[in-house]
Short mmCIF file of C-alpha atoms and ligand atoms in Angstrom, two decimals:
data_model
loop_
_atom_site.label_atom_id
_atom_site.label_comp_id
_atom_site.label_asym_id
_atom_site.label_seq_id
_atom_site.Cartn_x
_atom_site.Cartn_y
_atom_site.Cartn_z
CA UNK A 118 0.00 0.00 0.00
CA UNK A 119 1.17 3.59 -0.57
CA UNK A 120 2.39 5.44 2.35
CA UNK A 121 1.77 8.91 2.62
CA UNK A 122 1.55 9.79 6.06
CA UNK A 123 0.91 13.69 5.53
CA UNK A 124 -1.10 13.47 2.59
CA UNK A 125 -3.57 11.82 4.64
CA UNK A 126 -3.45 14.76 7.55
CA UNK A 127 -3.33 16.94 4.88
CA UNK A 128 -6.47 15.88 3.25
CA UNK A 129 -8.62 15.97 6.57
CA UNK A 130 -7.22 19.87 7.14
CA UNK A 131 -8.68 20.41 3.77
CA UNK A 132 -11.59 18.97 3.90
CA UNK A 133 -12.54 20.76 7.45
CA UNK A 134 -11.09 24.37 6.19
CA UNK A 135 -13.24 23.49 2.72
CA UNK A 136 -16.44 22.87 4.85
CA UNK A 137 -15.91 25.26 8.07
CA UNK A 138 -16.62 28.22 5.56
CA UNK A 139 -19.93 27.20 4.96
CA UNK A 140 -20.75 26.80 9.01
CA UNK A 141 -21.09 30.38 10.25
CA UNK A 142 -18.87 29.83 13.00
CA UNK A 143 -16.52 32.14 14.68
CA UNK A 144 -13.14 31.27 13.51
CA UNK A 145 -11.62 30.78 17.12
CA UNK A 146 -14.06 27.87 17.81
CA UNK A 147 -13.26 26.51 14.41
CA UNK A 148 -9.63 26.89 15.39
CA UNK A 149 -10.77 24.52 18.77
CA UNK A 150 -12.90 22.48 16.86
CA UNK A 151 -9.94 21.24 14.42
CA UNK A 152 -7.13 21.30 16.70
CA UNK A 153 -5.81 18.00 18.40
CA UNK A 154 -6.12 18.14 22.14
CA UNK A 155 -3.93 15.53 23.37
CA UNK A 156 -1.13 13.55 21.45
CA UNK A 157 1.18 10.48 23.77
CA UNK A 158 4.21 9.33 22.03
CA UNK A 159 5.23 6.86 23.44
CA UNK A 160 8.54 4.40 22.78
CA UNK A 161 9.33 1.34 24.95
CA UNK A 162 10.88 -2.07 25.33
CA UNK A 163 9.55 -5.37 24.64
CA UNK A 164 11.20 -8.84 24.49
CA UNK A 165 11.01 -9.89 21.49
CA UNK A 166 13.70 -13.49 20.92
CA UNK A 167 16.73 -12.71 22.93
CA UNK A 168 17.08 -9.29 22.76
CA UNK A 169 14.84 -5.61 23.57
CA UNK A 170 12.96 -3.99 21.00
CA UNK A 171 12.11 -0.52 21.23
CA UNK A 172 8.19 -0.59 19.92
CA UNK A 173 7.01 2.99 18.45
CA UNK A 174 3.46 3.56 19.66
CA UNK A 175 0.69 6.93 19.72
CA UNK A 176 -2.95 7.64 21.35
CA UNK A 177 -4.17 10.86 19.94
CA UNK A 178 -7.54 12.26 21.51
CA UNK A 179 -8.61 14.67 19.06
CA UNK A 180 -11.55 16.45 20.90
CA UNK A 181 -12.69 16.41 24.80
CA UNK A 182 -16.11 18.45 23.71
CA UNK A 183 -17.56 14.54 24.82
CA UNK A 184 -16.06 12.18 27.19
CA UNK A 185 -14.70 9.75 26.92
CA UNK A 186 -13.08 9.85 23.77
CA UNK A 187 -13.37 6.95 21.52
CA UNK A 188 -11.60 5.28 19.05
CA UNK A 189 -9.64 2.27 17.52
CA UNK A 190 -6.10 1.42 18.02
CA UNK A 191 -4.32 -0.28 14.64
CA UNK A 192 -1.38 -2.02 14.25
CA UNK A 193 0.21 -1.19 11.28
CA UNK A 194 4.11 -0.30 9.53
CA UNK A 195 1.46 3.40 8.45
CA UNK A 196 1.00 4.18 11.92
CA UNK A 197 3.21 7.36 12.94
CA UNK A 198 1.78 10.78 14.73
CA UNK A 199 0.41 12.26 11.45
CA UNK A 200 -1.83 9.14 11.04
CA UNK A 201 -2.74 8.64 14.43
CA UNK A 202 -3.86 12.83 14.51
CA UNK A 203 -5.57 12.75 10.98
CA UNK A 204 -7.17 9.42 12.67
CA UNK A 205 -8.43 10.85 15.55
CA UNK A 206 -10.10 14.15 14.50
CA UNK A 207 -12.37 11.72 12.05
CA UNK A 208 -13.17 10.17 15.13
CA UNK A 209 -14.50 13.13 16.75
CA UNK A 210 -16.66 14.19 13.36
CA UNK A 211 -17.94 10.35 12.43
CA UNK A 212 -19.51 10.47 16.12
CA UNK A 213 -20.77 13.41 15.99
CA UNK A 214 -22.56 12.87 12.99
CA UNK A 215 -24.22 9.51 14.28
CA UNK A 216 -25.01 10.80 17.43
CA UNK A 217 -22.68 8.85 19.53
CA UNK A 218 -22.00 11.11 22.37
CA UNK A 219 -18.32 10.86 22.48
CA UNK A 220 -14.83 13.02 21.35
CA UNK A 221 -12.66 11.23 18.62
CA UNK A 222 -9.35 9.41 19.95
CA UNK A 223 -7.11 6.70 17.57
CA UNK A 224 -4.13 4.98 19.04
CA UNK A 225 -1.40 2.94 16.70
CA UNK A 226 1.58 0.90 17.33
CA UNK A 227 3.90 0.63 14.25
CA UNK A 228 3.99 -2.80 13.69
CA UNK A 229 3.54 -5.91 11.42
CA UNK A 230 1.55 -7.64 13.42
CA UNK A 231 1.61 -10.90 11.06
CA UNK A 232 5.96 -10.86 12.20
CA UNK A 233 5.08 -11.33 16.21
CA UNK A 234 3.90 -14.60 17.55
CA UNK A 235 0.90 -14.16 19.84
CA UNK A 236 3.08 -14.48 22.57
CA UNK A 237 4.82 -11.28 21.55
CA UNK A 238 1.53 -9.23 20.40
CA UNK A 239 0.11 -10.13 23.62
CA UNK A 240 3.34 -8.57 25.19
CA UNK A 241 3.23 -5.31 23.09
CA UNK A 242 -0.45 -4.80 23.77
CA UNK A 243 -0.27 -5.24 27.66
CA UNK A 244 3.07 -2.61 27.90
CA UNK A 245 1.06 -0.22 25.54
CA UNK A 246 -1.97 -0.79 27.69
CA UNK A 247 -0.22 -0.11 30.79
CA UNK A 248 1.35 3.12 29.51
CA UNK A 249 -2.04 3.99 28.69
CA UNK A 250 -3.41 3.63 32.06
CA UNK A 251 -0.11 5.34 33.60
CA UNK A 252 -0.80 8.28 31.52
CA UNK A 253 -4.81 8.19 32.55
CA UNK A 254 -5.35 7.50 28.44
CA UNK A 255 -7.72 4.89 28.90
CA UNK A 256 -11.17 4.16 31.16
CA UNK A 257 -14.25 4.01 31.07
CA UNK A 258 -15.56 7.93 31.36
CA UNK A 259 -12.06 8.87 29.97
CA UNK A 260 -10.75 6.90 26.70
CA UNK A 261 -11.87 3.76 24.88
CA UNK A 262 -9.97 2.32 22.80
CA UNK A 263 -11.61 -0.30 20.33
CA UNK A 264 -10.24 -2.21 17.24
CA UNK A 265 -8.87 -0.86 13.96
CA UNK A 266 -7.09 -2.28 11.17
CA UNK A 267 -5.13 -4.96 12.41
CA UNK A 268 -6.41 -5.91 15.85
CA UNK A 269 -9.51 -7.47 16.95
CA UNK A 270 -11.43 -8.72 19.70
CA UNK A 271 -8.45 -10.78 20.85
CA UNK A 272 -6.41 -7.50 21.56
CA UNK A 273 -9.69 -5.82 23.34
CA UNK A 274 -9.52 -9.06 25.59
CA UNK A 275 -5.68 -8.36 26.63
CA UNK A 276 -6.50 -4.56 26.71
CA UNK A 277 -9.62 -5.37 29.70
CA UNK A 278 -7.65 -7.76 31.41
CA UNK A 279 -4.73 -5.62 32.19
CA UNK A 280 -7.27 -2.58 33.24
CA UNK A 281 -9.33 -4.73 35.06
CA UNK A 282 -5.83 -5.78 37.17
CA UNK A 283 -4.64 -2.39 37.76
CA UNK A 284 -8.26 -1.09 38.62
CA UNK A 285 -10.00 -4.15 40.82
CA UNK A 286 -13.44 -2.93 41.67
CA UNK A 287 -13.76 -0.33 39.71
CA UNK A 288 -17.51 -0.94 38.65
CA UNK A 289 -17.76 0.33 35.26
CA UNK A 290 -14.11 -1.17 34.42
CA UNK A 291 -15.41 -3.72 31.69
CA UNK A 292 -16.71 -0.37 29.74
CA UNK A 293 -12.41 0.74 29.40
CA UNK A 294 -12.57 -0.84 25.80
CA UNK A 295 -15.09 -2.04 23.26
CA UNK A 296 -14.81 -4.36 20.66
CA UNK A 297 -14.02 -7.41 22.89
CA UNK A 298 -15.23 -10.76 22.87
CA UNK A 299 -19.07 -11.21 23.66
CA UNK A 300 -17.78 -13.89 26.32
CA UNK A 301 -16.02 -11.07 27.81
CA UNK A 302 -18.58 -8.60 27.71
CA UNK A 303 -18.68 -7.42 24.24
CA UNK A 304 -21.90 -6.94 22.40
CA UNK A 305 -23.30 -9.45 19.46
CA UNK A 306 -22.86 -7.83 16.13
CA UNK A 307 -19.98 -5.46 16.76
CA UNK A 308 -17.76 -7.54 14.68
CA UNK A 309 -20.06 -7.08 11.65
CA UNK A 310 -21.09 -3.86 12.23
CA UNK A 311 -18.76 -1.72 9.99
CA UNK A 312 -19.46 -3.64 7.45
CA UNK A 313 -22.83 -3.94 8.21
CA UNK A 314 -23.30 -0.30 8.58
CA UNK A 315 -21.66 0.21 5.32
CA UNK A 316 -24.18 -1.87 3.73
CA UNK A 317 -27.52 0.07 5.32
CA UNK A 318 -25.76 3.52 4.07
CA UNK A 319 -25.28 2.23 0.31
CA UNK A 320 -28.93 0.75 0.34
CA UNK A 321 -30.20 3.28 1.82
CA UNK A 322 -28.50 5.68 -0.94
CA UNK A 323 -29.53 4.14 -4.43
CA UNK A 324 -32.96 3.48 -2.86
CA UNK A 325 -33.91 7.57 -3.71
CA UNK A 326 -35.33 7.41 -7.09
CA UNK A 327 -34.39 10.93 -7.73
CA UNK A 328 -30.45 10.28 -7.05
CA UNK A 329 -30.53 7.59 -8.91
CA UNK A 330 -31.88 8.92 -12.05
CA UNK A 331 -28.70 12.09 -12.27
CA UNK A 332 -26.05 8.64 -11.26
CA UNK A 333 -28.09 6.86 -14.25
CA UNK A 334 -28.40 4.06 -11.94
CA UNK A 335 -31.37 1.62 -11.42
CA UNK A 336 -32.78 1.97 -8.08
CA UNK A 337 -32.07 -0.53 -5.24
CA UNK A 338 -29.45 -2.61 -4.23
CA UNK A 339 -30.21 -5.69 -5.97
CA UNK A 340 -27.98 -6.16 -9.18
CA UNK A 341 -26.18 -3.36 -8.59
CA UNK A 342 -21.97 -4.03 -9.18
CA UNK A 343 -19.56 -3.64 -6.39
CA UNK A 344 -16.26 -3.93 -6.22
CA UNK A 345 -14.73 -4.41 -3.34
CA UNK A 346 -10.61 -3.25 -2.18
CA UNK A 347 -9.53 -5.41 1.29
CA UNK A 348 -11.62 -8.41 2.38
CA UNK A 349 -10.51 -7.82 6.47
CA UNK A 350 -12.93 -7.40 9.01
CA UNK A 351 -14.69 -4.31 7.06
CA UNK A 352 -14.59 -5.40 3.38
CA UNK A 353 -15.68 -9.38 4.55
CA UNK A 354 -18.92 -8.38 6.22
CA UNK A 355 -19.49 -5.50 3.73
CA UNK A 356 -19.19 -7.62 0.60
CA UNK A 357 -20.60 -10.68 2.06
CA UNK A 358 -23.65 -8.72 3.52
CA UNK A 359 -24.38 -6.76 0.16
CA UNK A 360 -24.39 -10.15 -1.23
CA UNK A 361 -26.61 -12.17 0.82
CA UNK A 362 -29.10 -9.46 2.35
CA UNK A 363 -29.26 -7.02 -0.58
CA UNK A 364 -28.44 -9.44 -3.55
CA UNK A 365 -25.99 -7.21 -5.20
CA UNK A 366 -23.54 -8.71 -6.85
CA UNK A 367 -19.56 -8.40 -5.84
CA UNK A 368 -17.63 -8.40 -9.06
CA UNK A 369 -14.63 -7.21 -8.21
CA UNK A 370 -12.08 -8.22 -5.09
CA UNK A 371 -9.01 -6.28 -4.50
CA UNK A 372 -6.33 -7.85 -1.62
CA UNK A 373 -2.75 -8.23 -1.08
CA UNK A 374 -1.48 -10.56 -3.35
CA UNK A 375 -3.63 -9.17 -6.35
CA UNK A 376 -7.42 -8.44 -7.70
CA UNK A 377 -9.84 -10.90 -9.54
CA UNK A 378 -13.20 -10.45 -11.38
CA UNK A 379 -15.90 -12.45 -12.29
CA UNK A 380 -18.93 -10.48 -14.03
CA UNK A 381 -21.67 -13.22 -12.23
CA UNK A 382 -20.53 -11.78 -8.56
CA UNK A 383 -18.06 -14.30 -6.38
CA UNK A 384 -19.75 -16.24 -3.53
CA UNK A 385 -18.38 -14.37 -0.61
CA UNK A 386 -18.59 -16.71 2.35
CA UNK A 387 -16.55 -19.11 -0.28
CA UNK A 388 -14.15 -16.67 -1.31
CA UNK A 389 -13.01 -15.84 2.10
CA UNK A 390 -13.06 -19.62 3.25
CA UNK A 391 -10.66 -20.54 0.26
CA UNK A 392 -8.58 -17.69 1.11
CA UNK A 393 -8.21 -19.30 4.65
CA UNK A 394 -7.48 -22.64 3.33
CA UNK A 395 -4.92 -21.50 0.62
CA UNK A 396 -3.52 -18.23 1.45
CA UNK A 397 -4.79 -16.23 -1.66
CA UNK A 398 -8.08 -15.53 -3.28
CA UNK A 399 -6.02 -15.71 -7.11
CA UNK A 400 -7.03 -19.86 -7.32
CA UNK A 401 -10.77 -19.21 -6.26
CA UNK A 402 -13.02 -21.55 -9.07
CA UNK A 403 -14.27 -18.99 -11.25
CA UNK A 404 -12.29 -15.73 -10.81
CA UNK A 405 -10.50 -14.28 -13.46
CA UNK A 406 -6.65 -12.73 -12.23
CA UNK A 407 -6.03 -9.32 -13.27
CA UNK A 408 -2.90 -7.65 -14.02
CA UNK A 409 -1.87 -6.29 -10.36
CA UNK A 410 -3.71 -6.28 -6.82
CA UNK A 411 -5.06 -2.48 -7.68
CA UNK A 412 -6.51 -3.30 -10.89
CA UNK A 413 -9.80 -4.17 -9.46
CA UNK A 414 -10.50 -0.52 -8.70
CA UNK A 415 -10.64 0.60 -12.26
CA UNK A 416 -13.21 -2.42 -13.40
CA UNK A 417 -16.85 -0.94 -15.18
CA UNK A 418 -19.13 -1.23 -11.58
CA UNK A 419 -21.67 0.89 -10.24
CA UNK A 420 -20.24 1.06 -6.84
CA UNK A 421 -16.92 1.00 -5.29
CA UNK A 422 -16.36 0.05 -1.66
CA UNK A 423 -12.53 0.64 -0.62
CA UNK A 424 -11.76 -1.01 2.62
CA UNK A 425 -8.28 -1.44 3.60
CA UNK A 426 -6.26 1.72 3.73
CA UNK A 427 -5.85 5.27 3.45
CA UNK A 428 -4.59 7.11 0.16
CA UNK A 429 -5.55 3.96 -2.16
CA UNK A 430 -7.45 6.45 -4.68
CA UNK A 431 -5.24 9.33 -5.79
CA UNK A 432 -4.69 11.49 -8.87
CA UNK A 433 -2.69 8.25 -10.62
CA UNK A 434 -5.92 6.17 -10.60
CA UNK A 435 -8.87 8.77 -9.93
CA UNK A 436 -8.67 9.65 -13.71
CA UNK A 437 -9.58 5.66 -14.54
CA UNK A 438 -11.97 4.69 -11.95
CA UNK A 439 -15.66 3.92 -13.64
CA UNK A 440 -17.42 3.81 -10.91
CA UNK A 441 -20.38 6.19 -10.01
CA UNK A 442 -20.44 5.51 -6.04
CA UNK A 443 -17.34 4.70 -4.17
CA UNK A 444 -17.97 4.29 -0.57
CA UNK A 445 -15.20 4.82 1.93
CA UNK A 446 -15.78 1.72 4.08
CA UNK A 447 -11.75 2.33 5.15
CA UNK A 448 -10.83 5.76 6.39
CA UNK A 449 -9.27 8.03 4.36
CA UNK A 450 -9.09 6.24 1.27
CA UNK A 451 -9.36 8.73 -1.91
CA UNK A 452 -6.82 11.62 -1.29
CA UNK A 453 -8.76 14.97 -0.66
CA UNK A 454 -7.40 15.81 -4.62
CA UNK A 455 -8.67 12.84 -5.99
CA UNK A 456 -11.81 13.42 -4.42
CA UNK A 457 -12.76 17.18 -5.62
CA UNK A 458 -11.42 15.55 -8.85
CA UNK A 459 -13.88 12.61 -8.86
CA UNK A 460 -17.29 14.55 -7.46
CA UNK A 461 -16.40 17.12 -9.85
CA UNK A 462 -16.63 14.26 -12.77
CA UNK A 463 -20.17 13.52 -10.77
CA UNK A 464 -19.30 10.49 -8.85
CA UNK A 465 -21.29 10.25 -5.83
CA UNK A 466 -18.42 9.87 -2.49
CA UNK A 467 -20.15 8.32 0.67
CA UNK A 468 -17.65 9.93 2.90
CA UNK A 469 -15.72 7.24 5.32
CA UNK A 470 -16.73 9.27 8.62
CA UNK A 471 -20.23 8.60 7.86
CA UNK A 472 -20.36 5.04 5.57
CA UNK A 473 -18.01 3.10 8.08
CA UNK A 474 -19.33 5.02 11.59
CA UNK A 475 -21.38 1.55 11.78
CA UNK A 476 -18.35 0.51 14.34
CA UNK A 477 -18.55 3.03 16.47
CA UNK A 478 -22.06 3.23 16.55
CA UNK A 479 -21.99 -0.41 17.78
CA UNK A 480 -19.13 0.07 20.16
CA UNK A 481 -21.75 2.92 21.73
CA UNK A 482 -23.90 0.10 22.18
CA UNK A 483 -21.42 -2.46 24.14
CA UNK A 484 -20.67 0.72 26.41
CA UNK A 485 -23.98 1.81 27.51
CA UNK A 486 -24.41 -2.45 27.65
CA UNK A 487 -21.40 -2.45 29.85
CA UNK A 488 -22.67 0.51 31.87
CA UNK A 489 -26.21 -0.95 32.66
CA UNK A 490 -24.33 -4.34 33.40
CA UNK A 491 -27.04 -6.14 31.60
CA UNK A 492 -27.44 -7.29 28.14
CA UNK A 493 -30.26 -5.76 25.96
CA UNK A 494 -33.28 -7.08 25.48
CA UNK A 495 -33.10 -9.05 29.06
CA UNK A 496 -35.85 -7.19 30.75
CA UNK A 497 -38.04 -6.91 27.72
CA UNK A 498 -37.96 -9.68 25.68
CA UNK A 499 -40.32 -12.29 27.07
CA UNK A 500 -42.69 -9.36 28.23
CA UNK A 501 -43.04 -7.85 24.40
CA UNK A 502 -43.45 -12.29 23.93
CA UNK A 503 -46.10 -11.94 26.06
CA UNK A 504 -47.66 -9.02 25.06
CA UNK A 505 -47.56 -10.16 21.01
CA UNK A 506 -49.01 -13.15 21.68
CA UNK A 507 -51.94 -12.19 23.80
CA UNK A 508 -52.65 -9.66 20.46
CA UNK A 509 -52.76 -12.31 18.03
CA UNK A 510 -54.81 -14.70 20.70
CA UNK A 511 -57.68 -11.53 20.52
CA UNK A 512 -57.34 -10.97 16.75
CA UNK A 513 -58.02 -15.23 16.49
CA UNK A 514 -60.88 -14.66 19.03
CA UNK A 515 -62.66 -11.74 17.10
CA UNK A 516 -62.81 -12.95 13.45
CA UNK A 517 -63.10 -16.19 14.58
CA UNK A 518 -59.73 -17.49 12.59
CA UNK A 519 -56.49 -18.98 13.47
CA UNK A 520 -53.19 -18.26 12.74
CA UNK A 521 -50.67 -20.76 12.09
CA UNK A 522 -47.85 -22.15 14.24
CA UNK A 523 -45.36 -20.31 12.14
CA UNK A 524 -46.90 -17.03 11.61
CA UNK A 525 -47.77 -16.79 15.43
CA UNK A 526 -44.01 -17.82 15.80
CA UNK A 527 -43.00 -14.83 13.75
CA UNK A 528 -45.88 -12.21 14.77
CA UNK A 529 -44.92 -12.84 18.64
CA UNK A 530 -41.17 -12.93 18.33
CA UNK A 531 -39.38 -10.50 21.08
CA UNK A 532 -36.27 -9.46 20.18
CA UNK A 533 -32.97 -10.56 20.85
CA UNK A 534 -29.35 -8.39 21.67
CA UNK A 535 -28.43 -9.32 17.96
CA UNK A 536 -31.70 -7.53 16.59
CA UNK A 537 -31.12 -4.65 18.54
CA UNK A 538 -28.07 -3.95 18.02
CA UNK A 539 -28.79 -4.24 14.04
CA UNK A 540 -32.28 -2.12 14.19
CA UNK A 541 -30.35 0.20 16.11
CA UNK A 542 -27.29 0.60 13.84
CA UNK A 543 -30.27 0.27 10.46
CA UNK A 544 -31.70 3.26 12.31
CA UNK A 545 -28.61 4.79 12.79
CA UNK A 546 -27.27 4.69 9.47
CA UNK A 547 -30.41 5.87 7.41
CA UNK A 548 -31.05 8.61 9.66
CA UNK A 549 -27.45 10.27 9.11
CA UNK A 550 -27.40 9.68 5.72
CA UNK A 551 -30.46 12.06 5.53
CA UNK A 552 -29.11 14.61 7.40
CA UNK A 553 -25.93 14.94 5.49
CA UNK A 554 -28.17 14.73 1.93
CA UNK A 555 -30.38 16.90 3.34
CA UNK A 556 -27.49 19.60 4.27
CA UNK A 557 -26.22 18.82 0.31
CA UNK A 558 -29.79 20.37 -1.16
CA UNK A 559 -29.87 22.97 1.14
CA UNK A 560 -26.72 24.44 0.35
CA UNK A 561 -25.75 24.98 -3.02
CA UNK A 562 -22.08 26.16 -2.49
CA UNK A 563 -22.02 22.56 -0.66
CA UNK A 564 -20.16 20.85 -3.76
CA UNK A 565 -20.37 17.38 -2.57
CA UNK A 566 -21.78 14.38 0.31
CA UNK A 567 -18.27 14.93 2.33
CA UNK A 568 -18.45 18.55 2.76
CA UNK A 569 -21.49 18.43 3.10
CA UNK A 570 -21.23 15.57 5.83
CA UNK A 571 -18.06 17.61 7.59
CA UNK A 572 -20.42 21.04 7.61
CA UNK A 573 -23.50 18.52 9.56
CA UNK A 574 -20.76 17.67 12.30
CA UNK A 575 -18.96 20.43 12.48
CA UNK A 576 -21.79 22.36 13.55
CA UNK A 577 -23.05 19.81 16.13
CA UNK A 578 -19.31 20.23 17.77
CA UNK A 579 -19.51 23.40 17.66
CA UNK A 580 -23.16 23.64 19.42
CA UNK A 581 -21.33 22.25 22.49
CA UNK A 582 -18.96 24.99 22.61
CA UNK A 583 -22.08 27.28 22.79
CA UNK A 584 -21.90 26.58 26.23
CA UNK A 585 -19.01 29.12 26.48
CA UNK A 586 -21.46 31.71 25.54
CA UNK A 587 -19.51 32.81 22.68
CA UNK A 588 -22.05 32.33 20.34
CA UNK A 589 -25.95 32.24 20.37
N1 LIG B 261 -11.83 1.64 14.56
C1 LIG B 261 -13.19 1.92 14.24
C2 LIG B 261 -13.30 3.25 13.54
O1 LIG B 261 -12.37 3.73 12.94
C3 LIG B 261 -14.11 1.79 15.45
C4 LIG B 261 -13.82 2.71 16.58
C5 LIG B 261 -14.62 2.40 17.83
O2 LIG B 261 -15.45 1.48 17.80
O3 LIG B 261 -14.41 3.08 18.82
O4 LIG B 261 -14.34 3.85 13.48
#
């Protein structure tokens, strides 16, 4: 992957300074608004073999206009301050545009984690976690970390351990971190959800008629032509959800060791199993290689979902991408040239701080889980059972019919923690994407969805600093 570390800053400075003009706010509280509040740098030892190695690692909390701050820590060779910054302050806008009350954080450590044995990651993580707690960077009402690119719910488990140890008793201790395993007091869904939330902001998208008709797009999900760059923990569930739930079809797959298409769509769930079994997707039955692992992003689709990296789309390949949606399921992705460039040809950009919030927005939900100490839908489910059924038993008594075993089954259903979570995140995702359309069509100097989404959360940070009495 290209590395670019202050392109990438860069392009978030430009995109706020593009969209700050069109707030109406005083510039000093702009000024606030962008800066990054807090940055740790932090270098220390770890055994690694026989000898020490000195491990390079960041948490940047962008914002404290909401505590705690939030965000994921990635392990990564990209990682350095730049990142971690550029990282953080999309923290504090994707929350504020999905209404999760919290400021924007993002840790790193600069590693590979696929050269470590588990052993060793384990090591890292618990000395970065300590450091964390030793400079009060992590807890509960303070910072919560969660996972990025390259971690997962196995380094959320060694990050709550080693609070928990250093913090016995503390009650609300299990909410230091998010993203862990559901045995451990994470929530069901939160591994899907960025994906998941990716796929309720596309659908929700090409389902306007109107939109659809100036993209020259059909509307609806179903059919539609995806390509998809990364096929981690974001691109997976996105492409595999797309596939099963809104029948699209996933043409296109962009990874590591190189791209493939096939015009029928690939079998997701398959792909990703063969990958597991044989180390690449090249051999999967069916695909067709093509000439280098960024190839895939230039194939004729309707909508292009990149999901690994930042700077993947710049001015070298903006100029050949066919697409007419690309949505940023990875942060950062499309360089803020290459993305004036591209809206300005009419693509459609479904900016990452809204199209992957989906993570976040499910992390929210493990916290206030973790905070209630109980898991949703215990104290409701069998009453709303109850309360369903005794419906359809007076609907059966007054027309004198009966409803069948499997349609009662259905009609009386209460929900589950799973269902929740994914109404709540459905919810979540259609209900920003209308307020950063909306804010579009209002606007005309607004030239495109990302401005336009940066002007929606902007503003809401800024309403807290209203407070100060500055402003009305
Ligand atoms: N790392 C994810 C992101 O970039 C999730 C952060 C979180 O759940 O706190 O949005």
């Amino acid at each position: 992957m290209s590395h670019a570390p202050n392109l990438f800053f860069e392009s978030v400075n430009q995109n706020f300074a593009k969209a700050a003009a069109y707030t109406g706010l005083p510039s000093g509280i702009l000024d606030q608004i962008r800066a990054v509040n807090t940055v740790l740098r932090l270098r220390f030892p770890v055994r690694i073999g026989d000898d020490v190695e000195v491990i390079e690692a960041y948490r940047a909390q962008h914002s404290h206009h909401r505590m705690p701050t939030k965000g994921g820590i990635r392990y990564a060779m990209t990682v350095d301050q730049e990142e971690v910054m550029a990282l953080a302050a999309l923290m504090t806008y994707k929350c504020a545009l999905v209404d999760v009350p919290f400021g924007g954080a993002k840790g790193g450590i600069k590693i590979n984690p696929k050269k470590y044995s588990v052993d060793q990651l384990e090591r890292i993580t618990r000395r970065y976690t300590y450091e964390l707690i030793n400079h009060g960077m992590i807890g509960p009402g303070k910072d919560v970390p969660a996972p990025d690119y390259g971690t997962s719910s196995r380094e959320m488990a060694w990050i709550l351990d080693t609070y928990l140890s250093m913090n016995r008793g503390e009650l609300d201790g299990i909410a230091c971190v998010t993203g862990k395993p559901v045995t451990m007091n994470g929530i069901r869904g939160r591994d899907e959800a960025t994906g998941r939330g990716v796929y309720y902001g596309v659908r929700e998208m090409v389902s306007i008629e109107e939109d659809m008709k100036k993209l020259g797009l059909t509307v609806g999900i179903e059919d539609k032509r995806i390509v998809v760059q990364g096929l981690g923990n974001v691109g997976y569930h996105t492409a595999r959800i797309c596939q099963t739930e809104g029948n699209a079809k996933i043409i296109g797959i962009a990874e590591y060791e190189g791209s493939i298409f096939n015009p029928d769509g690939f079998d997701i769930e398959a792909l990703a199993a063969h990958r597991k079994e044989h180390g690449t997707i090249m051999t999967f039955p069916g695909a067709q290689p093509l000439s280098n692992r960024m190839a895939a992003l230039e194939l004729d689709c309707d909508i292009l979902i990149p999901a690994a990296l930042e700077n993947q789309i710049t001015m070298e390949n903006a100029p050949n991408i066919k697409a007419k949606i690309i949505a940023e399921a990875a942060n950062g992705p499309i360089t803020a040239e290459a993305s004036a460039y591209l809206a300005e040809k009419g693509v459609w950009i479904l900016p990452d701080m809204y199209i992957n919030a989906g993570g976040v927005t499910v992390s929210y939900f493990e916290w206030l889980k973790n905070l209630s100490h109980v898991r949703f839908g215990r104290m409701t489910k069998r009453f709303e059972q109850n309360a369903y059924d005794n419906i359809v038993s007076a609907i059966e008594k007054y027309t004198n019919s009966k409803v069948s075993d499997r349609d009662r089954a259905i009609l009386t259903k209460g929900p589950d923690e799973i269902d929740l979570v994914r109404s709540g995140l459905e919810e979540t995702m259609i209900t920003a994407y209308h307020a950063i359309r909306d804010q579009w069509m209002a606007d005309p100097r607004i030239e495109d969805l990302r401005t336009a989404a940066f002007v929606v959360a902007i503003k809401k940070v800024g309403s807290d600093y209203a407070q100060l009495g500055i402003f009305p």
